[in-house]
mmCIF file with all atom_site columns, C-alpha atoms in Angstrom:
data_model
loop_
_atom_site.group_PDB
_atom_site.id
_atom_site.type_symbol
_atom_site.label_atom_id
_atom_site.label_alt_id
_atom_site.label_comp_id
_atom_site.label_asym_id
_atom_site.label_entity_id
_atom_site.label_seq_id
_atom_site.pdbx_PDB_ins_code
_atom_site.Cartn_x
_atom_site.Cartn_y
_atom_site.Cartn_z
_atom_site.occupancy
_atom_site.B_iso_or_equiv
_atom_site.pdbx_formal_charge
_atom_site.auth_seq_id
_atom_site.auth_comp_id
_atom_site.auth_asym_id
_atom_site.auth_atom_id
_atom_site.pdbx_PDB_model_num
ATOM 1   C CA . UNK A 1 1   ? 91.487  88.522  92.888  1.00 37.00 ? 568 UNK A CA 1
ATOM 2   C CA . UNK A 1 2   ? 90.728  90.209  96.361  1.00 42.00 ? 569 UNK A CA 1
ATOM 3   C CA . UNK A 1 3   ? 87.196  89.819  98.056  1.00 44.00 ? 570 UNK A CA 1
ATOM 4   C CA . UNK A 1 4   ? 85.857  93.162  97.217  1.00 47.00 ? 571 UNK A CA 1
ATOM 5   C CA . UNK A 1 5   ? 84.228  93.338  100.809 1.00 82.00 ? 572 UNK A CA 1
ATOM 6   C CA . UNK A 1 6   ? 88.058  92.722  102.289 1.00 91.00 ? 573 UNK A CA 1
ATOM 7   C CA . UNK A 1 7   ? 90.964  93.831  100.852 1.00 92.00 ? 574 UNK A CA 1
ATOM 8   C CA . UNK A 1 8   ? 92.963  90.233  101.751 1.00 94.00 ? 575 UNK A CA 1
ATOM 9   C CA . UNK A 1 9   ? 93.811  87.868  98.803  1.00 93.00 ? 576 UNK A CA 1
ATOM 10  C CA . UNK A 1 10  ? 92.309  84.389  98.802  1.00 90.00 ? 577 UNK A CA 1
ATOM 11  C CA . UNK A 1 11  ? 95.314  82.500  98.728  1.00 92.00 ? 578 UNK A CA 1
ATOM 12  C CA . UNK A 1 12  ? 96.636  84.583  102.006 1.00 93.00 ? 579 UNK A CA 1
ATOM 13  C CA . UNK A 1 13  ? 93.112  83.682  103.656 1.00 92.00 ? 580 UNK A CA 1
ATOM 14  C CA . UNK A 1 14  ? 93.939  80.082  103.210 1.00 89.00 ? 581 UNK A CA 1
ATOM 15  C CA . UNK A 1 15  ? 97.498  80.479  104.734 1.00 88.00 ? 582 UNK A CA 1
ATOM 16  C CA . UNK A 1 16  ? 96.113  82.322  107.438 1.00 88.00 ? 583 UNK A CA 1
ATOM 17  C CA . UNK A 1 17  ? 93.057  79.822  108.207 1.00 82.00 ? 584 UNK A CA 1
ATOM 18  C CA . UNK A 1 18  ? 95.400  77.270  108.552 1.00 85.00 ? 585 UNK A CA 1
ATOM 19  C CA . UNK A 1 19  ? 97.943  78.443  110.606 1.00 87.00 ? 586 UNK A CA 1
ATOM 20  C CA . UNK A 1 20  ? 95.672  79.869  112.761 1.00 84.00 ? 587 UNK A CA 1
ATOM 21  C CA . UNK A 1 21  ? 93.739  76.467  112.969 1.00 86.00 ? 588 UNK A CA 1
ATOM 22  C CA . UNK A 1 22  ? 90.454  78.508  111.983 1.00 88.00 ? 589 UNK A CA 1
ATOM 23  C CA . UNK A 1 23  ? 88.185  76.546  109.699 1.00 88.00 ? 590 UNK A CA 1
ATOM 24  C CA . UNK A 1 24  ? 88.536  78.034  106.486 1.00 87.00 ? 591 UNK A CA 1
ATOM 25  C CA . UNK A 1 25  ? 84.632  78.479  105.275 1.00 89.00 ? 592 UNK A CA 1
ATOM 26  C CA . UNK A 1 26  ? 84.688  80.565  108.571 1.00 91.00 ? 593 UNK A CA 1
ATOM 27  C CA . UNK A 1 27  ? 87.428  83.019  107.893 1.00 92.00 ? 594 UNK A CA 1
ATOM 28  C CA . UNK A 1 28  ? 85.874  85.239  105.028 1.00 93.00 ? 595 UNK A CA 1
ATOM 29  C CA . UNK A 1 29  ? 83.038  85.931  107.756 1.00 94.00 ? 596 UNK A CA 1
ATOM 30  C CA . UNK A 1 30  ? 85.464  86.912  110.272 1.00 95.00 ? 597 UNK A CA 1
ATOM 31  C CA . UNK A 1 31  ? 87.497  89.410  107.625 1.00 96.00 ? 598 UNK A CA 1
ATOM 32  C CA . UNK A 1 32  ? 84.481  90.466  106.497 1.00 95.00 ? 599 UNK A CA 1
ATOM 33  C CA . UNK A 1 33  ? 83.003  91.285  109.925 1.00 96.00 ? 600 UNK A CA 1
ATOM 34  C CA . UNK A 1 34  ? 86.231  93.198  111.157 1.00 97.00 ? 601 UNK A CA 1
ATOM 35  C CA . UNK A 1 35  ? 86.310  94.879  108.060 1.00 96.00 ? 602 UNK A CA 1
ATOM 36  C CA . UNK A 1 36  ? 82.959  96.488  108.497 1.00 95.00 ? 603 UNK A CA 1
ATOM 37  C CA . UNK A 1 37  ? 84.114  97.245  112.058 1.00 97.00 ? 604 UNK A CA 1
ATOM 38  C CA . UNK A 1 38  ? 87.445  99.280  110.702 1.00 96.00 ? 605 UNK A CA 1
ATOM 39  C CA . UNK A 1 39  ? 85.592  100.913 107.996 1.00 93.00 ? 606 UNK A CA 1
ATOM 40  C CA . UNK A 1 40  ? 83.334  102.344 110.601 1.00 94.00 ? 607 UNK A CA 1
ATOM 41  C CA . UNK A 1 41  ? 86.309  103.752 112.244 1.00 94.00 ? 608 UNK A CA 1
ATOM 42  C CA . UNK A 1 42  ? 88.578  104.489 109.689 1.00 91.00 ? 609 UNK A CA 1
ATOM 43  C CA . UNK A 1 43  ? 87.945  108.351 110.743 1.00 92.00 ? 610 UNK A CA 1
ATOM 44  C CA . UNK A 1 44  ? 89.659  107.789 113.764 1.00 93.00 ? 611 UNK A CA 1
ATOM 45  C CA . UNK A 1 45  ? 92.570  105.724 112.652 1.00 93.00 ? 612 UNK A CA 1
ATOM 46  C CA . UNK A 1 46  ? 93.130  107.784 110.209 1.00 90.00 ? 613 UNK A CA 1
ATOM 47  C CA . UNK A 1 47  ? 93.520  110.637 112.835 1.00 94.00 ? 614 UNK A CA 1
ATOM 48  C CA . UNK A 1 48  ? 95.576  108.754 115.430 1.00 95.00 ? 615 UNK A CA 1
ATOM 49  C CA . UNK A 1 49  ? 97.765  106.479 112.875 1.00 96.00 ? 616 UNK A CA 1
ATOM 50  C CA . UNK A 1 50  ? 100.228 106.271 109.987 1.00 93.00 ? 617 UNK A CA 1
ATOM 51  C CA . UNK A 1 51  ? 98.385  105.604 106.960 1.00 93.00 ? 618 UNK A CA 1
ATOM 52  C CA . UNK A 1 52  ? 100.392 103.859 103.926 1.00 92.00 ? 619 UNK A CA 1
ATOM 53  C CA . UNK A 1 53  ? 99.012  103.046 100.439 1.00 88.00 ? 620 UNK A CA 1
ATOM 54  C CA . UNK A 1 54  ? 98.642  99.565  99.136  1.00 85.00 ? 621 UNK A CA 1
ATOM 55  C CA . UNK A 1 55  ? 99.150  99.269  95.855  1.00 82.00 ? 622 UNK A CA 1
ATOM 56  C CA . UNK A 1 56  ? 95.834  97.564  95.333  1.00 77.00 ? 623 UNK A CA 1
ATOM 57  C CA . UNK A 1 57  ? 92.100  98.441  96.942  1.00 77.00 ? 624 UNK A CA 1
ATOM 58  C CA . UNK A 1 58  ? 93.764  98.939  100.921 1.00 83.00 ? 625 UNK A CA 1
ATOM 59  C CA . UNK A 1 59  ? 95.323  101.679 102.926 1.00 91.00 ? 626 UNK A CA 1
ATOM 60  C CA . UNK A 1 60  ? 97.472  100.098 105.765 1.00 95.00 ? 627 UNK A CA 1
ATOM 61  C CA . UNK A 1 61  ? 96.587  101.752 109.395 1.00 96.00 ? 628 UNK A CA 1
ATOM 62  C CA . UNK A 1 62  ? 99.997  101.241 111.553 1.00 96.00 ? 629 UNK A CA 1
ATOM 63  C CA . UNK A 1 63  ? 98.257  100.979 114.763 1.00 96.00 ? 630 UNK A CA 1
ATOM 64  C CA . UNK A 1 64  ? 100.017 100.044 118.511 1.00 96.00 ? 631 UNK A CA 1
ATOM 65  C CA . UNK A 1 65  ? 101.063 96.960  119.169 1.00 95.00 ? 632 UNK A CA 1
ATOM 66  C CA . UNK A 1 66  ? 98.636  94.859  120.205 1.00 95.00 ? 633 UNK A CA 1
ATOM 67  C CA . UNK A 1 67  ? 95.310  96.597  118.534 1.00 97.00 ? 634 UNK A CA 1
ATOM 68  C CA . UNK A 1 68  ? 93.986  93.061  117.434 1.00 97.00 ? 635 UNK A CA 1
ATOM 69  C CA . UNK A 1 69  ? 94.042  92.261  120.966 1.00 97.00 ? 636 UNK A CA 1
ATOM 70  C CA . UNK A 1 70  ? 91.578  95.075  121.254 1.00 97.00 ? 637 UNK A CA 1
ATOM 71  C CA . UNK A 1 71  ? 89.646  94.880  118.260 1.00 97.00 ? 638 UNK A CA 1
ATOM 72  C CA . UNK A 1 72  ? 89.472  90.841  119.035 1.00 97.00 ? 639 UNK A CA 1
ATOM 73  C CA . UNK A 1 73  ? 88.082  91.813  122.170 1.00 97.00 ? 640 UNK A CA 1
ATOM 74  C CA . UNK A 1 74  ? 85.560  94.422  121.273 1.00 97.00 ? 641 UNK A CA 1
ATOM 75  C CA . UNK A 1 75  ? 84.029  91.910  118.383 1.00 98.00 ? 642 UNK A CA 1
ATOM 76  C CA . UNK A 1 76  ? 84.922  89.158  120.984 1.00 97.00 ? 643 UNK A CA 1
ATOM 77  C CA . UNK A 1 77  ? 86.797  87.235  118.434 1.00 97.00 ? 644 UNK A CA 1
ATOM 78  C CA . UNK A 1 78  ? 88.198  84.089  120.107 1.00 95.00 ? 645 UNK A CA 1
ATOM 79  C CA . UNK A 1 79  ? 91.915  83.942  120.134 1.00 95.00 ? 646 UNK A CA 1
ATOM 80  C CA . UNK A 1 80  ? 92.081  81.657  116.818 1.00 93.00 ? 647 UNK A CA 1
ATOM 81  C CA . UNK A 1 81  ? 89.534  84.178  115.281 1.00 95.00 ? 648 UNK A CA 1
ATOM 82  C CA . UNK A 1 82  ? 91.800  87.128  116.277 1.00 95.00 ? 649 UNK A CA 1
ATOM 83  C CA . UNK A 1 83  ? 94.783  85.250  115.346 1.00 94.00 ? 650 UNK A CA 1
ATOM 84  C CA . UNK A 1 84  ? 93.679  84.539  112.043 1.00 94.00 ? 651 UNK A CA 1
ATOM 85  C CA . UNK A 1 85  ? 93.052  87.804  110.969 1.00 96.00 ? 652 UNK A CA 1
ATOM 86  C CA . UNK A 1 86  ? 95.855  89.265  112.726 1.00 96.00 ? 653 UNK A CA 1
ATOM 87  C CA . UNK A 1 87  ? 97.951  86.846  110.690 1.00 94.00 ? 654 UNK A CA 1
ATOM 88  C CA . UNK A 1 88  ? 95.550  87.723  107.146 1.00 95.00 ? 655 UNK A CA 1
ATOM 89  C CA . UNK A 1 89  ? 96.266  91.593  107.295 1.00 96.00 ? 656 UNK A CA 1
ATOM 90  C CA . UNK A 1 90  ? 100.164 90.744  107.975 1.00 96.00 ? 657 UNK A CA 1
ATOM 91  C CA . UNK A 1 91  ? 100.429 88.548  105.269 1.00 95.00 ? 658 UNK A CA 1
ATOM 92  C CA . UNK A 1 92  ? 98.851  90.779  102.983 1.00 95.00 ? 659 UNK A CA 1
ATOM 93  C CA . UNK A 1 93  ? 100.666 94.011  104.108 1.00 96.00 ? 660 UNK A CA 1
ATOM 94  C CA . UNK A 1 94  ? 104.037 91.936  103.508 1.00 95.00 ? 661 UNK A CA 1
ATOM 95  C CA . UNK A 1 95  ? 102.830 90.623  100.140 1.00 94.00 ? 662 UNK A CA 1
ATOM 96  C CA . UNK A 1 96  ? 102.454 94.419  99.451  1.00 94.00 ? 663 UNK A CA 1
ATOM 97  C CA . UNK A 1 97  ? 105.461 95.634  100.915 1.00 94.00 ? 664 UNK A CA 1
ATOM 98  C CA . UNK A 1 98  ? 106.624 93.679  97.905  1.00 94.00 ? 665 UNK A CA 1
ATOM 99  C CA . UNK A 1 99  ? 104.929 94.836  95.249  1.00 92.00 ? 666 UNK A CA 1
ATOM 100 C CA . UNK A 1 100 ? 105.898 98.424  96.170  1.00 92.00 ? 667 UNK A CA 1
ATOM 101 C CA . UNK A 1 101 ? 110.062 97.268  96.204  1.00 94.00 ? 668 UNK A CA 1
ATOM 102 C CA . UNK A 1 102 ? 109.479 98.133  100.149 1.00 94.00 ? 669 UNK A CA 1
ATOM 103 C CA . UNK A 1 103 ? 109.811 94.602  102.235 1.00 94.00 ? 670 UNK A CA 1
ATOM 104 C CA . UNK A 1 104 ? 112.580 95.928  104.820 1.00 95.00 ? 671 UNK A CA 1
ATOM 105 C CA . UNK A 1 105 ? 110.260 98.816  105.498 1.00 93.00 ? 672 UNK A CA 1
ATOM 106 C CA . UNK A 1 106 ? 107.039 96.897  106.015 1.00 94.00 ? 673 UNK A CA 1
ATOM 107 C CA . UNK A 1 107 ? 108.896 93.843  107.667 1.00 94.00 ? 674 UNK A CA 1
ATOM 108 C CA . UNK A 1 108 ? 110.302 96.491  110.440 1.00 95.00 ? 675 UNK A CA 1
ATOM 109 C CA . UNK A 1 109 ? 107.073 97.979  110.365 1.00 95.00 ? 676 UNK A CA 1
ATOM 110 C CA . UNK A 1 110 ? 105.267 94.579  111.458 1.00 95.00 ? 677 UNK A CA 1
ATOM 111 C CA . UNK A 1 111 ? 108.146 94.734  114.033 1.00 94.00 ? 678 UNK A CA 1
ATOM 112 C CA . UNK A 1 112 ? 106.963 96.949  116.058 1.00 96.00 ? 679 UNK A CA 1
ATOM 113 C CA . UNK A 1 113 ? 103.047 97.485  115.139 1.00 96.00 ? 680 UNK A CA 1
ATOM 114 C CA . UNK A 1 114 ? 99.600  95.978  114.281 1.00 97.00 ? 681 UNK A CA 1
ATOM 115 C CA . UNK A 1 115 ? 98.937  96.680  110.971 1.00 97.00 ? 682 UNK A CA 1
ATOM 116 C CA . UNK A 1 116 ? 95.048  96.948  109.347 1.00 97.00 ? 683 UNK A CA 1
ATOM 117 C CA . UNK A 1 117 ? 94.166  96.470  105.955 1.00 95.00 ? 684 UNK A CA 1
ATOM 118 C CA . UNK A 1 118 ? 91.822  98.477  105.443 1.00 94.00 ? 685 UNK A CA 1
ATOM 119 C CA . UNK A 1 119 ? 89.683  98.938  102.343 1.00 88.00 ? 686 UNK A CA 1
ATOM 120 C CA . UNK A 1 120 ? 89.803  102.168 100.027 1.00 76.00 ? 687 UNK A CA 1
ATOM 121 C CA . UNK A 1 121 ? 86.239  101.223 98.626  1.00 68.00 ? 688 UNK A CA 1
ATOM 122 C CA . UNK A 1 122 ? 83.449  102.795 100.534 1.00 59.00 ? 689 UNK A CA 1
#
């Protein structure tokens, strides 16, 4: 069952932790702090990006390439912090992707952009 103050299920925040080499008692923090920062600009995103429905609490922003980069910077994240949750909202949009019978679509979709995970709870 998903953090309800991150849309990114526990089992995903392990693989990402450790791949990432983050420690994992730190990661929730970290998702939880960027989380707060793209809630407070969803409004944007949702004017400059592709939105696409999880099946679950998230909408899926399909940002530029390399929007962590900037988001890591603007929260300065380190580059295992970024990486992390970079890795955490990919994982999760791919788990999705095959939920909804769509995996070619999201795969491609990682391909070419940053996706965000984004929560549909206020």
């Amino acid at each position: 069952m998903p953090d309800p103050s991150y849309p990114i299920e526990g089992q995903i925040v392990l693989l990402a932790g450790t791949q990432a080499s983050v420690p994992l008692d730190r990661l929730p923090d970290l998702l939880e702090r960027v989380q707060m920062y793209l809630r407070e600009n969803r409004a944007t995103y949702d004017r400059e990006y592709e939105r696409i429905s999880g099946p679950r609490e998230a909408d899926y922003v399909c940002a530029e390439s390399g929007r962590w980069d900037s988001i890591g910077t603007e929260l300065r994240l380190s580059d295992r912090e970024r990486d992390a949750v970079r890795r955490a909202h990919a994982a999760q949009f791919e788990r999705d992707g095959r939920r909804l019978d769509r995996s070619e679509e999201f795969e491609a979709t990682l391909e070419i952009r940053d996706v965000l995970a984004v929560s549909s709870e206020p």
